Coordinates of C-alpha atoms and ligand atoms in Angstrom, one line a residue:
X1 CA 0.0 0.0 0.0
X2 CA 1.5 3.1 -0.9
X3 CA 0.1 6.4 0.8
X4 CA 2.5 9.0 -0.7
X5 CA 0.0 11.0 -3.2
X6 CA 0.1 10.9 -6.9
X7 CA 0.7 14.8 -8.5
X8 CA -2.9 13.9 -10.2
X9 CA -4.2 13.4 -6.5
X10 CA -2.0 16.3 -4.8
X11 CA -3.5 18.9 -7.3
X12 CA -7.1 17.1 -6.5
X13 CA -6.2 18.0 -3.0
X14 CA -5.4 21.5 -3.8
X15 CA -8.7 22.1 -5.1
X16 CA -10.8 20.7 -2.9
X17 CA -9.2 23.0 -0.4
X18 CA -9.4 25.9 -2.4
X19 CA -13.1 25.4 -3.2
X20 CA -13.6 25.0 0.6
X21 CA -11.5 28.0 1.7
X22 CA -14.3 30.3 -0.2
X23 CA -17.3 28.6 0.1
X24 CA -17.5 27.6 3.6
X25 CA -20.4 29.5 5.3
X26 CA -18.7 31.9 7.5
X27 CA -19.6 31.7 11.1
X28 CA -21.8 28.8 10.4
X29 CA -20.9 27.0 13.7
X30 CA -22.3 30.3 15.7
X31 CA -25.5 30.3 13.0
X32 CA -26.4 27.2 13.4
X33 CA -26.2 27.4 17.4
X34 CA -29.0 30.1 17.1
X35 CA -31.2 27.9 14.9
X36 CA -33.4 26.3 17.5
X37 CA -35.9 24.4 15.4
X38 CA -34.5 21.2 13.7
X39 CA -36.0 21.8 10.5
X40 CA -34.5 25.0 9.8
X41 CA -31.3 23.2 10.9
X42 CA -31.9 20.9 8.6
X43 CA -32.4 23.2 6.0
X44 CA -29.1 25.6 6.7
X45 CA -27.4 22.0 5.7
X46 CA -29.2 21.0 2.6
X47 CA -28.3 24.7 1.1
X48 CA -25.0 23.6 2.1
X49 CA -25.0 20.4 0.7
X50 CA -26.7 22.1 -3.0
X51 CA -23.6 24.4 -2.8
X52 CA -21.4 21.6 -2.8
X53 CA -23.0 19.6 -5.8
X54 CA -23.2 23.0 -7.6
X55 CA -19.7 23.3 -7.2
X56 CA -19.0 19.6 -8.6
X57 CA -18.0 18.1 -5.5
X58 CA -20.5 15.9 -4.7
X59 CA -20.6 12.0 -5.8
X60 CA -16.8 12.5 -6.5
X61 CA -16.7 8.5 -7.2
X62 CA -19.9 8.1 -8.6
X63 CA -20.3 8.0 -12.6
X64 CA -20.7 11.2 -14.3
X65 CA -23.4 10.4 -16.3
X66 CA -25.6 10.3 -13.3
X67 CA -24.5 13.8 -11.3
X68 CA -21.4 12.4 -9.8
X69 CA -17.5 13.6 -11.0
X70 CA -16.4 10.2 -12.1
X71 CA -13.5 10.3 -10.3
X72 CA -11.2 7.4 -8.2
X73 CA -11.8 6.3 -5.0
X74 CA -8.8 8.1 -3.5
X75 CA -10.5 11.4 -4.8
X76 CA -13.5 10.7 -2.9
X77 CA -11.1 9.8 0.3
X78 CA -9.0 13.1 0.0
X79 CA -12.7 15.5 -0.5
X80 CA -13.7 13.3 2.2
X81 CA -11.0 14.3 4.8
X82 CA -10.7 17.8 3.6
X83 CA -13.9 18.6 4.6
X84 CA -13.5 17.4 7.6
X85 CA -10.1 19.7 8.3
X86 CA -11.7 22.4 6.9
X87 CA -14.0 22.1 9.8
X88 CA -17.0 22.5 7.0
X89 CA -20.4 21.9 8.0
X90 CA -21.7 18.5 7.1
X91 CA -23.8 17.0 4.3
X92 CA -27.3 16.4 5.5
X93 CA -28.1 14.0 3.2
X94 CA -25.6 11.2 4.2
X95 CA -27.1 7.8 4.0
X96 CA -28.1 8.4 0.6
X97 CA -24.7 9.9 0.0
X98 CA -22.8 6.7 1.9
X99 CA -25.5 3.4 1.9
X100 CA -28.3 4.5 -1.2
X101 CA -26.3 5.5 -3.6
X102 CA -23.9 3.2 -3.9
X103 CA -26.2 0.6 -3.2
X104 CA -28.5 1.7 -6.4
X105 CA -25.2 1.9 -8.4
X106 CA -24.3 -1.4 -7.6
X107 CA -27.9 -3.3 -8.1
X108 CA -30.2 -0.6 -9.3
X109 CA -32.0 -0.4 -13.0
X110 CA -30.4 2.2 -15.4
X111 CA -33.5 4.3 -14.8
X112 CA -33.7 4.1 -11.4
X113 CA -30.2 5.5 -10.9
X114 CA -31.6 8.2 -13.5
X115 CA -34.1 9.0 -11.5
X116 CA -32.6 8.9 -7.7
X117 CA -28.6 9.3 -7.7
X118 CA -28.9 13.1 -9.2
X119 CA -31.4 14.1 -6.4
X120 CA -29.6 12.1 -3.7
X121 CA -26.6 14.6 -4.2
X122 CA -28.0 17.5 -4.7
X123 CA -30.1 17.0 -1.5
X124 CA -33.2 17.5 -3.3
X125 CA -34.5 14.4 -1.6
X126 CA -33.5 12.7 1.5
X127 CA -33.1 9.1 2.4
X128 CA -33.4 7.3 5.4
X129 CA -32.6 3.2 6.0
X130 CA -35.6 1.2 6.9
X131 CA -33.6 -1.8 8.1
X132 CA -34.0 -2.1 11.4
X133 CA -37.2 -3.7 13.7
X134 CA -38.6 -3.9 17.1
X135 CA -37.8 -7.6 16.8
X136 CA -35.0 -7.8 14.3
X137 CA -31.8 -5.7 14.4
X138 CA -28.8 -7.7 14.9
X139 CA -30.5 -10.4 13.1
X140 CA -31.8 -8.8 11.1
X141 CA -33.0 -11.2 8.7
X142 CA -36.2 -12.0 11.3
X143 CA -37.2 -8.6 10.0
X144 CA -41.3 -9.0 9.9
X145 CA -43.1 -6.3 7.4
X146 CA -44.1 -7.5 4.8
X147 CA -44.9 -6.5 1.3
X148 CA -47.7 -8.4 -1.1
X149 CA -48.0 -8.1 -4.6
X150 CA -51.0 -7.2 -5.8
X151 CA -51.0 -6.5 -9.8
X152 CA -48.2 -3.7 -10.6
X153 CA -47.8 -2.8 -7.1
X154 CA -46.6 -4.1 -3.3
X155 CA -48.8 -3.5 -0.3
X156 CA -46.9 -3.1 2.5
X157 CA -47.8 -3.2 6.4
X158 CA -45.4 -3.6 9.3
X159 CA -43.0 -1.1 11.5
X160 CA -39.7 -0.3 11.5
X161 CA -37.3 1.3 14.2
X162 CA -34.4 3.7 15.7
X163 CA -34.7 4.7 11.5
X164 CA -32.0 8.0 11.4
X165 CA -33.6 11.3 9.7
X166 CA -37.0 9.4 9.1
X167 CA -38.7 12.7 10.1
X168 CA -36.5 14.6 7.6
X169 CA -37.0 11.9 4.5
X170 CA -38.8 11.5 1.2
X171 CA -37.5 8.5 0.5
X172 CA -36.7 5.2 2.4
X173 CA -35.0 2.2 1.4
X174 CA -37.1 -0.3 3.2
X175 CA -36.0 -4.0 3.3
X176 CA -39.4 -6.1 3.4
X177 CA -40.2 -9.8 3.7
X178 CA -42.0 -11.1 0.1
X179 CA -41.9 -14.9 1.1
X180 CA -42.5 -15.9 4.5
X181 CA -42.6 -19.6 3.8
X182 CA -38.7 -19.7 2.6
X183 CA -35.9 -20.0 5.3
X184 CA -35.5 -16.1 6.2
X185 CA -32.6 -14.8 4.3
X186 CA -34.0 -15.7 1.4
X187 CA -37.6 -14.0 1.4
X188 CA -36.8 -10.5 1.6
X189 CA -37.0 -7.7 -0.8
X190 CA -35.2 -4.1 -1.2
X191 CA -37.7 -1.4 -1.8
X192 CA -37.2 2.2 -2.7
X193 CA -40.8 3.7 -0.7
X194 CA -42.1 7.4 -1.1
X195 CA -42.3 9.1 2.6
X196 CA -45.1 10.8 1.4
X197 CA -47.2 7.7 0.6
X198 CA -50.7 7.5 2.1
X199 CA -50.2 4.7 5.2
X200 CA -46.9 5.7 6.0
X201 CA -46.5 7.6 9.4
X202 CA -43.4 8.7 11.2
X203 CA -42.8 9.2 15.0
X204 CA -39.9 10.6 16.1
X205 CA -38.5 9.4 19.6
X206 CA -36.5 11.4 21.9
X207 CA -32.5 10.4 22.6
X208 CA -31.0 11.0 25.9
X209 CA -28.7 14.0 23.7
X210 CA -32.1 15.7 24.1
X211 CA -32.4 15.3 19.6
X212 CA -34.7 13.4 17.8
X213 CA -32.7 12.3 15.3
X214 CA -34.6 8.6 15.6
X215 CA -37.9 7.2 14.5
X216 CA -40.5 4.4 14.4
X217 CA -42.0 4.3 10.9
X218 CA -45.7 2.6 10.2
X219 CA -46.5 1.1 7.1
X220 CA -50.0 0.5 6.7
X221 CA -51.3 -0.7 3.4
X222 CA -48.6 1.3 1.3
X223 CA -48.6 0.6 -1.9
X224 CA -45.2 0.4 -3.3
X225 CA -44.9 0.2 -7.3
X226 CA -43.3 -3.0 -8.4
X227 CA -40.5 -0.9 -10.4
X228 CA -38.9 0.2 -7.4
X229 CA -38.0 -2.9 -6.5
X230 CA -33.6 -3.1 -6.2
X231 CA -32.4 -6.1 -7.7
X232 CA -34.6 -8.6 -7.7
X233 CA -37.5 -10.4 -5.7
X234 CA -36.1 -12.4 -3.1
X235 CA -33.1 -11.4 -3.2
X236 CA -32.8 -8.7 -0.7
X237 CA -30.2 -10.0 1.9
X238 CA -27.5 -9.6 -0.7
X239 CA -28.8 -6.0 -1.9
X240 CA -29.3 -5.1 2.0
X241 CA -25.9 -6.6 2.9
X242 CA -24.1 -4.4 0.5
X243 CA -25.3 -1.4 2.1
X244 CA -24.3 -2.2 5.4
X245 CA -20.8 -3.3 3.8
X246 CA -20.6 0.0 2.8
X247 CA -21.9 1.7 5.8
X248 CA -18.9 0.0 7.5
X249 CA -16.3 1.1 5.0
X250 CA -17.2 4.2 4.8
X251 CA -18.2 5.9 7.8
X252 CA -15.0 6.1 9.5
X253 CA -13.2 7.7 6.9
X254 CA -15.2 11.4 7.5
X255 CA -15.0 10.8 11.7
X256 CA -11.3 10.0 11.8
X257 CA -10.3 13.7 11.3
X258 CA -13.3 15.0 13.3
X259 CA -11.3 12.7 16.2
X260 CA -8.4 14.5 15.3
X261 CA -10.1 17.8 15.2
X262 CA -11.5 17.0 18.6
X263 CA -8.6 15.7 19.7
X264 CA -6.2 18.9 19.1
X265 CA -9.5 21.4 20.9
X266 CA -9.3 18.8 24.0
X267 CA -5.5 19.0 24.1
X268 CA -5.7 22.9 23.5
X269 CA -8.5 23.2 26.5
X270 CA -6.3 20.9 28.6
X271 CA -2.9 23.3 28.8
X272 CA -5.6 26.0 30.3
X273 CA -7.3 24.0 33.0
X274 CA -5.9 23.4 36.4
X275 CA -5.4 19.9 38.0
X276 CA -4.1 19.7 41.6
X277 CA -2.3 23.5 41.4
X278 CA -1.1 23.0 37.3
X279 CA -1.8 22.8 33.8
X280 CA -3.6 18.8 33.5
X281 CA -1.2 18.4 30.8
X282 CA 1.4 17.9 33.7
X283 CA -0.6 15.6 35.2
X284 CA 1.1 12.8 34.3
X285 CA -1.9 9.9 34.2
X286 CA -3.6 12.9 31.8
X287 CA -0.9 13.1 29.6
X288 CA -0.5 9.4 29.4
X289 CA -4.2 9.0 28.2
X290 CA -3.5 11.6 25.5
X291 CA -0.5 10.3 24.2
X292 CA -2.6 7.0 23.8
X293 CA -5.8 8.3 22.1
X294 CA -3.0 10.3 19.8
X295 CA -1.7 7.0 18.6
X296 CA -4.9 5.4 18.1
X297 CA -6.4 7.6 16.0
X298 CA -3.4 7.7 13.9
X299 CA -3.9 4.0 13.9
X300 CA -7.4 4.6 12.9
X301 CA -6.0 6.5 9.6
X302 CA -3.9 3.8 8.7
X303 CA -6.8 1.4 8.6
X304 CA -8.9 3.5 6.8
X305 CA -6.1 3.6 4.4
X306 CA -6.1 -0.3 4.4
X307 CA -10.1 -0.7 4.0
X308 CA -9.9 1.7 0.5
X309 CA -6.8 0.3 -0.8
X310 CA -8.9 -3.2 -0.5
X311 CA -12.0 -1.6 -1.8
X312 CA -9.7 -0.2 -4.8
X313 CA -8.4 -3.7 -5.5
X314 CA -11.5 -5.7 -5.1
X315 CA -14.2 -2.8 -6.1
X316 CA -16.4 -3.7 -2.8
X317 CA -15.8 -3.2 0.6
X318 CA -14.9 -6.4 2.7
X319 CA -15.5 -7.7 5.9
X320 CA -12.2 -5.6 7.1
X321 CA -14.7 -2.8 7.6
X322 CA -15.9 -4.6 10.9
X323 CA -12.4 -3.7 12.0
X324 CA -12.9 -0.2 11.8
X325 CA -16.2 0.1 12.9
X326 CA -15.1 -1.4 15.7
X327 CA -12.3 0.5 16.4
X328 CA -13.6 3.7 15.6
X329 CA -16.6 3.2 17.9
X330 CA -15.1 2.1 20.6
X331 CA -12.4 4.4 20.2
X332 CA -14.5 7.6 20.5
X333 CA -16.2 6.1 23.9
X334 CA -12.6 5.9 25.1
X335 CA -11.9 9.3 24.0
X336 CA -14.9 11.4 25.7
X337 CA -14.8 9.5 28.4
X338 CA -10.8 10.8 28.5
X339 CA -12.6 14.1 27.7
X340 CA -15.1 14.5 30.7
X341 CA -11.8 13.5 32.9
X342 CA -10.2 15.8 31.8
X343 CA -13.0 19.3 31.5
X344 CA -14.2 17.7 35.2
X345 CA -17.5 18.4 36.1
X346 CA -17.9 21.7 33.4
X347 CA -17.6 19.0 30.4
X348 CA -21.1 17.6 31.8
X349 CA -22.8 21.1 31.0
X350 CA -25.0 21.3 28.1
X351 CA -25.9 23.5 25.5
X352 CA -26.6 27.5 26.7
X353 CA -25.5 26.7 30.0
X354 CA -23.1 29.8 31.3
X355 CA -19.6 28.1 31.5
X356 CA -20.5 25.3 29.3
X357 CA -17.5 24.3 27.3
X358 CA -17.8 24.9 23.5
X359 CA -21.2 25.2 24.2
X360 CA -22.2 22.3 25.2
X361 CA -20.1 20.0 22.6
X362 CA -18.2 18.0 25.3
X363 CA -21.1 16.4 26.7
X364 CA -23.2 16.5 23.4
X365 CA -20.3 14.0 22.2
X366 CA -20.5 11.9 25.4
X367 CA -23.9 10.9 25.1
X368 CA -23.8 10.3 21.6
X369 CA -20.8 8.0 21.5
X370 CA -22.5 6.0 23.9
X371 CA -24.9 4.9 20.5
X372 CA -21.5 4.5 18.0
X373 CA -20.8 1.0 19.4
X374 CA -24.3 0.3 18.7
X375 CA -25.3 1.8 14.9
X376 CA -24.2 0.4 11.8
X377 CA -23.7 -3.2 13.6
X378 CA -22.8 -3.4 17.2
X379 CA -19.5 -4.5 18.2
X380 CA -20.6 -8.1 19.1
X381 CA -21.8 -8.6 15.4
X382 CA -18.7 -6.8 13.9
X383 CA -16.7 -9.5 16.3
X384 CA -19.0 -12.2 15.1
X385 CA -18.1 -11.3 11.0
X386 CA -14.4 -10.9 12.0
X387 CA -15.0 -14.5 13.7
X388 CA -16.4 -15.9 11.1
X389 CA -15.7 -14.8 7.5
X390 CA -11.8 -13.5 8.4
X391 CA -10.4 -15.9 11.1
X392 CA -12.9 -18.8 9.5
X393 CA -14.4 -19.6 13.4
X394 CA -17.6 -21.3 13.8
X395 CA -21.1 -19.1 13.8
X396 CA -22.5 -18.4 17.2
X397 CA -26.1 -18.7 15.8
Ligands
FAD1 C1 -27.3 5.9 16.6 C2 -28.1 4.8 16.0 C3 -28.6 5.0 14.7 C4 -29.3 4.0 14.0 N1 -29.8 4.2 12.8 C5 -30.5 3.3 12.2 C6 -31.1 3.5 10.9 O1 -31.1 4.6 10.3 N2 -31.8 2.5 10.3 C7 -32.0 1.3 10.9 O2 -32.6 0.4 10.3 N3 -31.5 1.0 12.1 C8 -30.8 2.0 12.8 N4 -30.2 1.7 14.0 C9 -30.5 0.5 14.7 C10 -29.3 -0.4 14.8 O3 -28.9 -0.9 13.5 C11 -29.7 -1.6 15.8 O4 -29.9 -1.0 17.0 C12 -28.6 -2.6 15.9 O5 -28.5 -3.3 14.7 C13 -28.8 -3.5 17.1 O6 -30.1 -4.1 17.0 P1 -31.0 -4.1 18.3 O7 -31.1 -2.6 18.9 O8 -32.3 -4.7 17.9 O9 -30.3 -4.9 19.4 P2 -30.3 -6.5 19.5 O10 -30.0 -7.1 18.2 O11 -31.5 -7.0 20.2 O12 -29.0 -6.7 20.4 C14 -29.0 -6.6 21.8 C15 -27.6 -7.0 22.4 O13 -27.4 -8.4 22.1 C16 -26.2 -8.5 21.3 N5 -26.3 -9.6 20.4 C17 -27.3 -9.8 19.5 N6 -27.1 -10.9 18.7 C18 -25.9 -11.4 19.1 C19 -25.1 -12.5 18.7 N7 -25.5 -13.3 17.7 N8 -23.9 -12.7 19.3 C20 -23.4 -11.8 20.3 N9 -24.2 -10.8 20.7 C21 -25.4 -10.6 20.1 C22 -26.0 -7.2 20.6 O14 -24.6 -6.9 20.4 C23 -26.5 -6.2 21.7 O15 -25.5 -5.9 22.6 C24 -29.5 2.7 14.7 C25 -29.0 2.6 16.0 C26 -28.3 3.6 16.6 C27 -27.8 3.4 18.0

């Protein structure tokens, strides 16, 4: 693997971050802080996100002839992480960006990647991932709604849960059982369901970060038309199993230099706060646990490194993406936990409160890493695929 950069991908690079250097909303941390209502929140992103496929920057890997730039994987990685140091705002519209998309450019029809990938970068329409049930989430082939076919269309009833953005989306890729008297991988069915069909009804639940970024959906007699069916009947698990393979590839590459970016604010906060009479960078368990979370996320890079370079070889994402998930996950409870050691009892202050660091952030971040080791495949199931499909162990179910 070699990570020196190509003068094709060094003057990608340069400009990525001289698009970013102008177009960045200015002060958009502080604006978005005064948006109280999630919707408009919501909505200060998507103009974000538009700006950024006007510019030609979104889809960098995707084919051109559907909205995206047509360029290499490595391109993708370097907008990716530029971005991210750029401390830009991020794109609202990200599990159509990271799980639909490639998902409908791996199994979809030509017309429906006509039809969905141009919108899914622009932001015109968001998607959410209907995958996940009250009775089926790390096995998630038990799923239970089902979907009958009835002439040209499905009819669909059943519920799904913990869906991300549901209250924000128009579309949903909803994975459905079509056969219930085959064993259960092999009776389910990807569809591609408009939010705003008649019998579908969202209900967002409340997280203990105080957002609602969670949702039970309800399908009641929605009918689905047969076209927007991905890939075939019946064969679902596979379509469904490539999104998560992505999901695991590819989320870690945009939170390893928010780590980082985190990582450099904690140390920066930590030479101005006082432990026992002195800066808690002299406190020499502190700097210990510092210097460790320093060298893992630098390890984290290195794997993200190693899960494209496969993904550039094979053209899919392999099981090595459990590793990262795992790592990154796991790796971020370490870190705010670090974090609240170190900020003492002011890192446990929320938003608005007087004294609060960064507003809140520190304990914003706590609570929500508490759900990383959970999302995308908890850490148990990523163990289990390691177990199984790398080290060749026997299945624990
Ligand atoms: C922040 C967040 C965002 C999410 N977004 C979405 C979304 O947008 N769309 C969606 O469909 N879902 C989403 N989910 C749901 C997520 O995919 C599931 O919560 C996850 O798959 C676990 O399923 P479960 O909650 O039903 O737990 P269960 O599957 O009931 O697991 C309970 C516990 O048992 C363990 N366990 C289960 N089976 C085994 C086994 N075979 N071996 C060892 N241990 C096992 C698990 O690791 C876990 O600790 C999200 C979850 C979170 C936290």
């Amino acid at each position: 693997m070699d990570l020196n950069l190509t003068p094709q991908e060094l003057a990608f690079r340069d400009a990525v971050r001289a698009w970013l250097s102008v177009n960045i909303p200015k002060d958009w941390v502080k604006t978005l802080a005064a948006i109280h209502d999630q919707r408009e929140h919501f909505e200060f992103l998507r103009a974000w996100q538009r700006k950024v496929y006007e510019g030609g920057w979104a889809g960098i890997s995707w084919p051109s002839e559907f909205g995206g730039r047509g360029a290499t994987l490595m391109e993708q990685v370097l907008f990716t992480e530029e971005m991210a140091r750029a401390g830009a705002p991020h794109l609202p519209g990200i599990l159509g960006l990271a799980l639909v998309g490639p998902t409908l450019i791996a199994y979809g029809t030509d017309a429906q990647k006509r039809r969905y990938l141009p919108k899914i970068l622009s932001g015109e329409e968001i998607w959410c991932q209907g995958f996940s049930e009250p009775n089926a989430g790390s096995d998630l082939a038990a799923l239970r709604t089902e979907a009958r076919l009835d002439g040209d269309h499905f009819v669909v009833n059943g519920q799904k849960v913990w869906t991300s953005y549901g209250w924000a989306s128009d579309w949903c890729q909803l994975v459905v059982r079509t056969d219930p008297d085959v064993p259960k991988h092999k009776g389910l069915t990807v569809l591609l369901v408009d939010m705003r069909s008649p019998g579908v009804k969202v209900r967002p639940l409340r997280q203990m970060t105080g957002e609602t970024e969670f949702n039970e959906l309800f399908f009641e007699n929605v009918a689905v038309p047969a076209e927007n069916v991905v890939g075939s009947v019946n064969n679902g698990w596979n379509v469904a199993l490539g999104t998560l393979m992505h999901e695991r590839a590819t989320l870690g590459a945009g939170v390893q230099i928010t780590y980082k970016r985190n990582f450099d604010r904690l140390l920066e906060l930590a030479r101005g706060i006082e432990r026992n009479g002195r800066p808690a960078t002299e406190d020499p368990i502190i700097r210990q646990k510092l210097a460790q979370c320093y060298a893992e996320i630098e390890i984290m890079r290195l794997n993200q490194m190693r899960a494209y370079s496969r993904i550039n070889q094979t053209g899919v994402p392999g099981p090595e993406g459990s590793i990262q998930k795992i790592f990154w996950s796991e790796l971020n409870q370490r870190f705010q936990q670090i974090a609240q050691e170190v900020l003492g009892p002011y890192g446990q202050l929320t938003k608005g409160a007087p004294g609060a660091f960064d507003d809140g952030q520190w304990s914003y971040n706590y609570l929500r890493a508490r759900g990383n080791t959970i999302e995308a495949g908890t850490s148990e199931i990523q163990r289990l695929i390691l177990g199984h499909f790398v080290l060749g162990l026997p299945k624990s179910y």
